[in-house]
mmCIF file of C-alpha atoms and ligand atoms in Angstrom:
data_model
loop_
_atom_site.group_PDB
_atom_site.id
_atom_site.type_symbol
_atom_site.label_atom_id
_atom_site.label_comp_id
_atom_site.label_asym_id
_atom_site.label_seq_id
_atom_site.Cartn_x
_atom_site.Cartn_y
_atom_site.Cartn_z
ATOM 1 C CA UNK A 1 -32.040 27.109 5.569
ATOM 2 C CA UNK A 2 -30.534 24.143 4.421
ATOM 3 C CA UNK A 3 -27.699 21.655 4.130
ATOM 4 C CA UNK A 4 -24.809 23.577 2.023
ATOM 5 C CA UNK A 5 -21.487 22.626 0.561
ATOM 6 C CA UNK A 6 -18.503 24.387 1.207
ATOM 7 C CA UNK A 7 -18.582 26.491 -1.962
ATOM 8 C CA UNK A 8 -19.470 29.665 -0.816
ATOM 9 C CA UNK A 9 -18.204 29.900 2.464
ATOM 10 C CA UNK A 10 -14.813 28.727 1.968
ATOM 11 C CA UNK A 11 -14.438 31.161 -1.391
ATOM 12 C CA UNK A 12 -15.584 33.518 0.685
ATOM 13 C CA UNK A 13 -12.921 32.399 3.179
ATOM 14 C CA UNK A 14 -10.386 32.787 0.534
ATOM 15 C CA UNK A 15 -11.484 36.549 -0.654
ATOM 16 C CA UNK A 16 -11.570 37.503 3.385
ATOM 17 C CA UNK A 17 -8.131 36.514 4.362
ATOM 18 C CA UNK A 18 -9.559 33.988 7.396
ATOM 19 C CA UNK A 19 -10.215 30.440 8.100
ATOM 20 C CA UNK A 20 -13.765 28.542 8.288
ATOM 21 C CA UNK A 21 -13.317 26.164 11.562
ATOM 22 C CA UNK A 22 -14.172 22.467 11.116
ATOM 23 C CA UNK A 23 -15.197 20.412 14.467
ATOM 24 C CA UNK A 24 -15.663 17.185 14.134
ATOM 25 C CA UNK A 25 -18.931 16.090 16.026
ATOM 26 C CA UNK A 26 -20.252 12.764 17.375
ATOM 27 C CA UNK A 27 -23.957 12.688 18.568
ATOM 28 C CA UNK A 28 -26.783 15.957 19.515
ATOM 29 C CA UNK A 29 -25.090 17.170 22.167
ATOM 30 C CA UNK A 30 -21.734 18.071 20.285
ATOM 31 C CA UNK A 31 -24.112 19.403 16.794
ATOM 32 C CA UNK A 32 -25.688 22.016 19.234
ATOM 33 C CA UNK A 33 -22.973 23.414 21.434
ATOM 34 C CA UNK A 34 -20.987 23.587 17.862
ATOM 35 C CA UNK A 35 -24.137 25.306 16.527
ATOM 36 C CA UNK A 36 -25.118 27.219 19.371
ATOM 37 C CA UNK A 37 -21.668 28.811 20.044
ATOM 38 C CA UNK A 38 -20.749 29.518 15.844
ATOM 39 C CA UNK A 39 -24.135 30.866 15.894
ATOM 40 C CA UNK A 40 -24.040 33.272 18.635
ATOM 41 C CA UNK A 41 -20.502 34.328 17.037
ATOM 42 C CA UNK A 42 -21.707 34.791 13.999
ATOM 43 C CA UNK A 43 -19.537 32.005 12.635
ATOM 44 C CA UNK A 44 -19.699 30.354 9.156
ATOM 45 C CA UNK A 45 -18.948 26.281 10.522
ATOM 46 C CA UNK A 46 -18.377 23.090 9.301
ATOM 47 C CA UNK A 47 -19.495 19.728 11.237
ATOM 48 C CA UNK A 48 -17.920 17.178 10.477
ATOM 49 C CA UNK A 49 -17.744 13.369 10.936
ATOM 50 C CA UNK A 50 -15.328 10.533 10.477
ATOM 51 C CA UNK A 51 -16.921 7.298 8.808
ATOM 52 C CA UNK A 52 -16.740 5.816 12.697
ATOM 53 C CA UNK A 53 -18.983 8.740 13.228
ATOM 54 C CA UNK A 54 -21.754 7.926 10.673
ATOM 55 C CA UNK A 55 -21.954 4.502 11.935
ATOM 56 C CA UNK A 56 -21.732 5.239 15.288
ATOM 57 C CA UNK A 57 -25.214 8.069 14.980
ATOM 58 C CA UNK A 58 -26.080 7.382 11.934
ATOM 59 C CA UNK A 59 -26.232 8.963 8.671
ATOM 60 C CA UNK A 60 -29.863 9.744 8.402
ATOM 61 C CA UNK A 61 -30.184 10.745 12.064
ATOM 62 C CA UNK A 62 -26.935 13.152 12.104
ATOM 63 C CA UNK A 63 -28.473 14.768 8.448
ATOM 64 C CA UNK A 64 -31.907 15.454 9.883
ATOM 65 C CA UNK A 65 -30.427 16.872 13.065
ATOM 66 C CA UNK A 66 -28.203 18.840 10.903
ATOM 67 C CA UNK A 67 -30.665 19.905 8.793
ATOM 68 C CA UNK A 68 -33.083 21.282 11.434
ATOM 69 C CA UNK A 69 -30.177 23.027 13.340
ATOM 70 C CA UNK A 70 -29.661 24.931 10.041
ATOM 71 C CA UNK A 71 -33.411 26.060 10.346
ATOM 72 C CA UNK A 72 -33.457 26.757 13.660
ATOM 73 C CA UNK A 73 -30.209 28.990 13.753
ATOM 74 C CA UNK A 74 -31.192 30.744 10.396
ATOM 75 C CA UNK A 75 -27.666 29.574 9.172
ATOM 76 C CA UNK A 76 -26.150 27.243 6.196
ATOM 77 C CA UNK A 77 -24.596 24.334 7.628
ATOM 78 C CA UNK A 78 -21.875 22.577 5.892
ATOM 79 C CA UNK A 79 -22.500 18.842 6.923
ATOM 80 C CA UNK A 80 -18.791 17.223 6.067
ATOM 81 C CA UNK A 81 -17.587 13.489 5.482
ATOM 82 C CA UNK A 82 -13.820 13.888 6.984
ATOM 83 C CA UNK A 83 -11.390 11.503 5.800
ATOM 84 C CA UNK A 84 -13.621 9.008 4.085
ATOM 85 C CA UNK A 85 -11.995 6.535 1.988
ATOM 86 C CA UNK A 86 -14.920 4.388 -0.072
ATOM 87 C CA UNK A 87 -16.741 5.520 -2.897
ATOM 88 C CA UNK A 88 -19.716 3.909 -2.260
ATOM 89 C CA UNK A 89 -19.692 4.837 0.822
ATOM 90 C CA UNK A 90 -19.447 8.552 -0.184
ATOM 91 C CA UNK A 91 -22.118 8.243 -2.547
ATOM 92 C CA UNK A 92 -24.627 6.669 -0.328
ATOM 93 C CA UNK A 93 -23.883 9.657 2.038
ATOM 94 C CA UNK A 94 -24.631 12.294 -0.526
ATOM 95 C CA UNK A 95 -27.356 10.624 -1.657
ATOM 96 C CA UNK A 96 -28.646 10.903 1.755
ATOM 97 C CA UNK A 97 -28.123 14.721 1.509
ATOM 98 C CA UNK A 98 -24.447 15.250 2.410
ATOM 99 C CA UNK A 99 -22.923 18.039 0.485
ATOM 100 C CA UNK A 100 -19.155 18.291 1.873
ATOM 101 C CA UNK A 101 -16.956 14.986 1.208
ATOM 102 C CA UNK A 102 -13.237 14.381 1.640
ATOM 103 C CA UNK A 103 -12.040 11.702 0.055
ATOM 104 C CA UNK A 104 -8.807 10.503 1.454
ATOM 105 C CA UNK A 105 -6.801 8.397 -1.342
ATOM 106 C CA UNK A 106 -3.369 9.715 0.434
ATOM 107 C CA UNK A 107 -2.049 6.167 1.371
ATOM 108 C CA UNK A 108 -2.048 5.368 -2.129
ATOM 109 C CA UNK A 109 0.468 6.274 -4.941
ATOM 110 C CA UNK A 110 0.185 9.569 -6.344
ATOM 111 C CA UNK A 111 -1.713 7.810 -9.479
ATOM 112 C CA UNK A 112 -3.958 5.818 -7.615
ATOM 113 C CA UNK A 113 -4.782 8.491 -5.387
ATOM 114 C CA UNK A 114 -5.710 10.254 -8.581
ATOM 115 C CA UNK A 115 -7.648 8.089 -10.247
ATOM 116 C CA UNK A 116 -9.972 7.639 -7.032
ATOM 117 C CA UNK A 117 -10.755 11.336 -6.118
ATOM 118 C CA UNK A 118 -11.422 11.717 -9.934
ATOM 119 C CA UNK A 119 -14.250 9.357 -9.464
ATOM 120 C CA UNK A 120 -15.553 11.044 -6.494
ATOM 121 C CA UNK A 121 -15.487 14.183 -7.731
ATOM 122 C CA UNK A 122 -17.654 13.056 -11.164
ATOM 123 C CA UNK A 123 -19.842 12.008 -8.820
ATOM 124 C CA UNK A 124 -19.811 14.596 -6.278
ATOM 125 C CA UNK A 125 -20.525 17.329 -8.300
ATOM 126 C CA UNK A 126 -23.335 16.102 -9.960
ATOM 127 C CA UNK A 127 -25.242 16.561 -6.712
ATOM 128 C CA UNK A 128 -23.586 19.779 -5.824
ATOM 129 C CA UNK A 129 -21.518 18.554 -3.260
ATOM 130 C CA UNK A 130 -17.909 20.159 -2.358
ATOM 131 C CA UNK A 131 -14.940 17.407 -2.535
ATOM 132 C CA UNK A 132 -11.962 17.843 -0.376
ATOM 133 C CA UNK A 133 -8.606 15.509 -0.948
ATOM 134 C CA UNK A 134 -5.245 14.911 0.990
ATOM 135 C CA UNK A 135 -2.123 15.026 -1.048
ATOM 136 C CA UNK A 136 1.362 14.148 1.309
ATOM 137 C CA UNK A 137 0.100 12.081 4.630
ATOM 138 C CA UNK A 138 -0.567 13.258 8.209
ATOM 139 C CA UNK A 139 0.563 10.960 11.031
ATOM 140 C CA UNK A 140 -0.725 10.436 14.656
ATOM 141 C CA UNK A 141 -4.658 9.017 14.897
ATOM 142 C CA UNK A 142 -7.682 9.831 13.609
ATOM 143 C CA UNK A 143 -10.990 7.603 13.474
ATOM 144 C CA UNK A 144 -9.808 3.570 12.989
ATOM 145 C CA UNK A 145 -7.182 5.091 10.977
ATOM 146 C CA UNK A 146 -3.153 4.973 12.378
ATOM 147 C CA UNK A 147 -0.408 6.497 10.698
ATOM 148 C CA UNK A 148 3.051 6.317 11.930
ATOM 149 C CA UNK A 149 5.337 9.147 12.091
ATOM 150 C CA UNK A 150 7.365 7.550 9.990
ATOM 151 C CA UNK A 151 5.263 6.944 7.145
ATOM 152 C CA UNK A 152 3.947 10.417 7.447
ATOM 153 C CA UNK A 153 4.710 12.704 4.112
ATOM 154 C CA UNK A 154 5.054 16.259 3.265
ATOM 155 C CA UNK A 155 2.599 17.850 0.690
ATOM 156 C CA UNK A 156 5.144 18.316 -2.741
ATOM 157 C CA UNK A 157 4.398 21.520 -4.088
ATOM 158 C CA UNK A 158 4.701 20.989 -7.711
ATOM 159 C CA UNK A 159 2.764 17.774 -6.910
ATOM 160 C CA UNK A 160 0.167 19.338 -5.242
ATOM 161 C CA UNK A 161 -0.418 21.870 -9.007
ATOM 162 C CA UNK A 162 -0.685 18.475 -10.785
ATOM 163 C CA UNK A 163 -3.174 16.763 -8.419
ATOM 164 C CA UNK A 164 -5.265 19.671 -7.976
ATOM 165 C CA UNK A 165 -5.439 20.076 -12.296
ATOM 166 C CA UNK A 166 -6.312 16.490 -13.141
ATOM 167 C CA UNK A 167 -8.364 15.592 -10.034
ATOM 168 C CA UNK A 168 -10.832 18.552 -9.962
ATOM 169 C CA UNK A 169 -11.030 19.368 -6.355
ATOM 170 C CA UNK A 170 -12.508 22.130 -4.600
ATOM 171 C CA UNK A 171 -10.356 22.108 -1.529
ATOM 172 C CA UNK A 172 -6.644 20.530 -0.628
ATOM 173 C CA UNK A 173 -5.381 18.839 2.559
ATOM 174 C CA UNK A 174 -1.931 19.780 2.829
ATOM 175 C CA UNK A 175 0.645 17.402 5.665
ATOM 176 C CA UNK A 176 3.045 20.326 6.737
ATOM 177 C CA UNK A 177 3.876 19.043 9.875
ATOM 178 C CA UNK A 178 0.442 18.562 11.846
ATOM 179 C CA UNK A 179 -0.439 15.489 13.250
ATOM 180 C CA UNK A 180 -3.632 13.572 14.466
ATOM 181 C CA UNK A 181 -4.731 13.448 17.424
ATOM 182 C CA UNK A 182 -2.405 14.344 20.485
ATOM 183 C CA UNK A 183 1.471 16.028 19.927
ATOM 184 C CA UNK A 184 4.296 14.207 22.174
ATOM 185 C CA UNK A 185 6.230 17.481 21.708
ATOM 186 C CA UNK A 186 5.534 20.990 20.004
ATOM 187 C CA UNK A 187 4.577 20.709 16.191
ATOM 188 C CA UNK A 188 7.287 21.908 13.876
ATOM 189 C CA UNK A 189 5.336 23.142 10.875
ATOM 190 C CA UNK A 190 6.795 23.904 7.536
ATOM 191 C CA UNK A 191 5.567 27.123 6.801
ATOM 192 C CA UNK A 192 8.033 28.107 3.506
ATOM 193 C CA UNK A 193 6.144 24.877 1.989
ATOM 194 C CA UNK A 194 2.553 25.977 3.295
ATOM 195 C CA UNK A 195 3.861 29.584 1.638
ATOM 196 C CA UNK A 196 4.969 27.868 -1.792
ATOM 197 C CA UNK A 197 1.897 25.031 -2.462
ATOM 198 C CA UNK A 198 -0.522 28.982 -1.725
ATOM 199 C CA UNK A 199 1.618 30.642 -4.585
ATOM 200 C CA UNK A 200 0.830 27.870 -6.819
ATOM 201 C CA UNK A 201 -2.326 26.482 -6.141
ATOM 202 C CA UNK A 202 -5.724 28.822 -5.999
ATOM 203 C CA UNK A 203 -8.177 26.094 -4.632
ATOM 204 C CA UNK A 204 -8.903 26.750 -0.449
ATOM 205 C CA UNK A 205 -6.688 24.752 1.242
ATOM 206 C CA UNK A 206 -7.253 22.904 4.669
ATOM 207 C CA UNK A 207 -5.176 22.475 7.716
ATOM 208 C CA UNK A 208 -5.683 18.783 9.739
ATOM 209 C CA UNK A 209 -4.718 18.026 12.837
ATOM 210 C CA UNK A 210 -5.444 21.452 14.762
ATOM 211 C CA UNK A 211 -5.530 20.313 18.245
ATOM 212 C CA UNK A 212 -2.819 20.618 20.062
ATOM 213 C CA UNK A 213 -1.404 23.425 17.585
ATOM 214 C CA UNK A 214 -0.173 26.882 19.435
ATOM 215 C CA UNK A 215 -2.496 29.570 18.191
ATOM 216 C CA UNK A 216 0.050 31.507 16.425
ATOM 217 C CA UNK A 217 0.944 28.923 14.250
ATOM 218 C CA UNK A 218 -2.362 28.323 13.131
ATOM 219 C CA UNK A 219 -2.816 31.918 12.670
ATOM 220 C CA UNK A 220 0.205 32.245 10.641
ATOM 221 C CA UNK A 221 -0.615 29.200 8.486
ATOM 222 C CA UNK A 222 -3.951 31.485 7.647
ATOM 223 C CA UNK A 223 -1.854 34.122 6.575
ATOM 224 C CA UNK A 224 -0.141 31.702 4.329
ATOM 225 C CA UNK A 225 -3.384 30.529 2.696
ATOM 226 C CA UNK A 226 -5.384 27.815 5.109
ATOM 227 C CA UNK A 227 -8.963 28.591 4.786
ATOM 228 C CA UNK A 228 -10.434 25.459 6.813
ATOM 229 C CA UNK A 229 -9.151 24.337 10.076
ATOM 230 C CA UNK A 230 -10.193 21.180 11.606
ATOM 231 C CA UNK A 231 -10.719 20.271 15.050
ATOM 232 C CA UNK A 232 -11.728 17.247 16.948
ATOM 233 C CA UNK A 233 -8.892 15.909 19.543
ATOM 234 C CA UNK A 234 -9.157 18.863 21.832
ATOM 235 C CA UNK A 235 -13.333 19.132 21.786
ATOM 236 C CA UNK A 236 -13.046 15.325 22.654
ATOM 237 C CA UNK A 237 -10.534 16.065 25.029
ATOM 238 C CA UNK A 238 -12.937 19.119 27.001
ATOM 239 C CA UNK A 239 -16.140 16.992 26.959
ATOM 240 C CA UNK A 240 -14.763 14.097 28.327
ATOM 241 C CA UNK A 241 -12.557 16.038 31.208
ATOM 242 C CA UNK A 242 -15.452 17.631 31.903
ATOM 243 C CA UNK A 243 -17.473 14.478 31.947
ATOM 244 C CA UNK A 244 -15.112 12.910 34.507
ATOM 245 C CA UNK A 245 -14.985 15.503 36.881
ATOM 246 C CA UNK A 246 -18.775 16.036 37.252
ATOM 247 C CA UNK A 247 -18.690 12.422 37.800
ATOM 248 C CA UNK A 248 -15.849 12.818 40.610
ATOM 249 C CA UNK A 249 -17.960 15.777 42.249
ATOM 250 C CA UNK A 250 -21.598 14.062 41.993
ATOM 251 C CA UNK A 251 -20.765 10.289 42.199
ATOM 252 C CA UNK A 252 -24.408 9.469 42.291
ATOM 253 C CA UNK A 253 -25.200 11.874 39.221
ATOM 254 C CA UNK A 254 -27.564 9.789 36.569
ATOM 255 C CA UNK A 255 -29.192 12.239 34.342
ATOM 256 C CA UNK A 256 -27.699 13.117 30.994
ATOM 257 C CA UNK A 257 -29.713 16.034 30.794
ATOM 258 C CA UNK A 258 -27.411 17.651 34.000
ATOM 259 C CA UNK A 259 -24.657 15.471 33.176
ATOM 260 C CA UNK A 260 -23.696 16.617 29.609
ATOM 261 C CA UNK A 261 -24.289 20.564 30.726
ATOM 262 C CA UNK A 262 -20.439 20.986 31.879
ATOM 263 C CA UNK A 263 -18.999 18.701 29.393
ATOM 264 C CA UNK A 264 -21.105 20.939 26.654
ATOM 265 C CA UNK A 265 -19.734 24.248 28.141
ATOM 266 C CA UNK A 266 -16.269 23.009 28.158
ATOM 267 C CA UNK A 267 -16.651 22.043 24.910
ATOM 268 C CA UNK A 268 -17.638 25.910 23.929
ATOM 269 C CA UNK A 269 -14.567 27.826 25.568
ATOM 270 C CA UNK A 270 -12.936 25.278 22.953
ATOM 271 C CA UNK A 271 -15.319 26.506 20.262
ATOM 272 C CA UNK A 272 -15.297 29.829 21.068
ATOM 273 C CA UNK A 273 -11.061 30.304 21.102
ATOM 274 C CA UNK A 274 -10.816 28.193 17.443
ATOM 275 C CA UNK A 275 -13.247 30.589 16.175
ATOM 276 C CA UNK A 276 -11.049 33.526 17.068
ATOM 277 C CA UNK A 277 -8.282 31.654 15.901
ATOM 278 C CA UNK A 278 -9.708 31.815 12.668
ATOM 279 C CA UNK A 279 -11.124 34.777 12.864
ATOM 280 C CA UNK A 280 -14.417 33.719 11.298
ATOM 281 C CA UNK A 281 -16.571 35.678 14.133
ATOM 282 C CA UNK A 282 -19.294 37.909 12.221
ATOM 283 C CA UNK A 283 -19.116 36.358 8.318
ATOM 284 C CA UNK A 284 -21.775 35.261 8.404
HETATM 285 P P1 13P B 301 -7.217 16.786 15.554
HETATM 286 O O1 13P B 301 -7.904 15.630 16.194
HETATM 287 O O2 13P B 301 -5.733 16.721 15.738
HETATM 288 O O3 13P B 301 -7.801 18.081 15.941
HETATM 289 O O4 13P B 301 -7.428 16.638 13.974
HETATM 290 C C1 13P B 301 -8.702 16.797 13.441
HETATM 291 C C2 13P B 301 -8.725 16.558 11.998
HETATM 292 O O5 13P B 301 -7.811 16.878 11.270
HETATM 293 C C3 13P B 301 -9.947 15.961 11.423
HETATM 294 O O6 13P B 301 -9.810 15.649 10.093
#
């Protein structure tokens, strides 16, 4: 088994009426409770990383571990670049055996934004790697990357036919109301436009900003065509409660090896609820 792109599992996805569940992970520990617990479940997965991510474990370390969690689970992988905004910086990945990219042009005019995931996607596909791109813009925080609320933008569904034609792209970020990072109040999501960009468009599309989300709206923007949810905020938020508190109840605790067991098993009741969520259990 091997590094895959996210071809087959998100058509698959598509033809299965559910939703293949992105985490975002940051270093081994979060790779193999993701792993361990879509694994067990039966779960097709995607890992994904910001570009903070890459530098932070780098590229060639996070592949490799990738890449022998694939063999020792019997299971593709989908390894992902999440919201990566260079070219080079995408094609250095890839070249290092990446085959999942989103490129996010969607600060940039609609024709800009174009012109740039065109580029990736020549590229991209050459090596058999999967390019996802954001049309509309999601606020709240995500990586280095800040967007106000007010500068946040709604995915035009007559836009989204255009961009979708003339850029190539396997896979579409829609904005429909979800945010990055934490809500201040419940999400308000726009589900006639989630409804109208799936009657026009027949590429998977992708749902940001899950955390935080109640579980029936996620589950309803499945219905409505969302065939990749992603998730970081809340698995951040579970290891790092988790973290604390061991800390609070062993003061003198030193040892990652004990330290990171409760913050890992927080992180899987996460895991484990997203997966039902998108009801991905046994597709694999
Ligand atoms: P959350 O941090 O809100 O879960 O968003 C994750 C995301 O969309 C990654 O691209």
């Amino acid at each position: 088994m091997f590094l895959v792109s996210t071809k087959e599992m998100l058509r698959k996805a598509q033809e299965g009426g559910y939703a293949v569940p992105a985490f975002n992970i940051h270093n081994l520990e979060t790779v193999q409770v993701v792993l361990e617990t879509a694994s067990e479940m039966r779960s097709p997965v995607i890992l994904a990383g910001t570009p903070g991510t890459y530098a932070y474990a780098g590229t060639d370390y996070l592949v490799n571990i990738c890449k022998s969690a694939a063999r020792r689970y019997h299971m593709p992988i989908a390894l992902h670049l999440d919201h990566h905004e260079c070219f080079k910086d995408i094609r250095n990945k890839v070249e290092a055996g990446v085959k999942s990219a989103m490129i996010d042009g969607s600060h940039f005019p609609f024709e800009e934004n174009i012109e740039m995931v065109k580029k990736v996607v020549q590229f991209c596909h050459g090596w058999d790697c999967t390019v996802e791109a954001e049309l509309g813009r999601l606020g709240g925080v995500e990586d280095d990357l800040v967007v106000d609320a007010k500068d946040a933008m709604f995915t035009d569904p007559d836009a989204a036919v255009e961009f979708i034609q003339r850029t190539g792209i396997d896979s579409l970020a829609v904005a429909i109301g979800t945010a990055h990072g934490l809500y201040k109040e419940e999400p308000r999501l726009d589900f006639d436009r989630l409804a109208k960009i799936s009657a026009k468009t027949d590429i998977p599309l992708v749902l940001h900003g899950a955390s935080g989300v109640p579980d029936a709206d996620v589950s309803r923007c499945i219905e409505l065509g969302i065939n990749k949810v992603n998730v970081a905020t809340e698995l951040k938020i579970a290891y790092a409660d988790a973290l604390k508190q061991y800390f609070i109840e062993n003061p003198g605790a030193n040892d990652p090896r004990h330290y990171n067991v409760t913050s890992k098993a927080a992180m899987r009741e996460v895991i484990i609820s997203k997966i039902n969520v998108c009801r991905s259990a046994d597709k694999l």
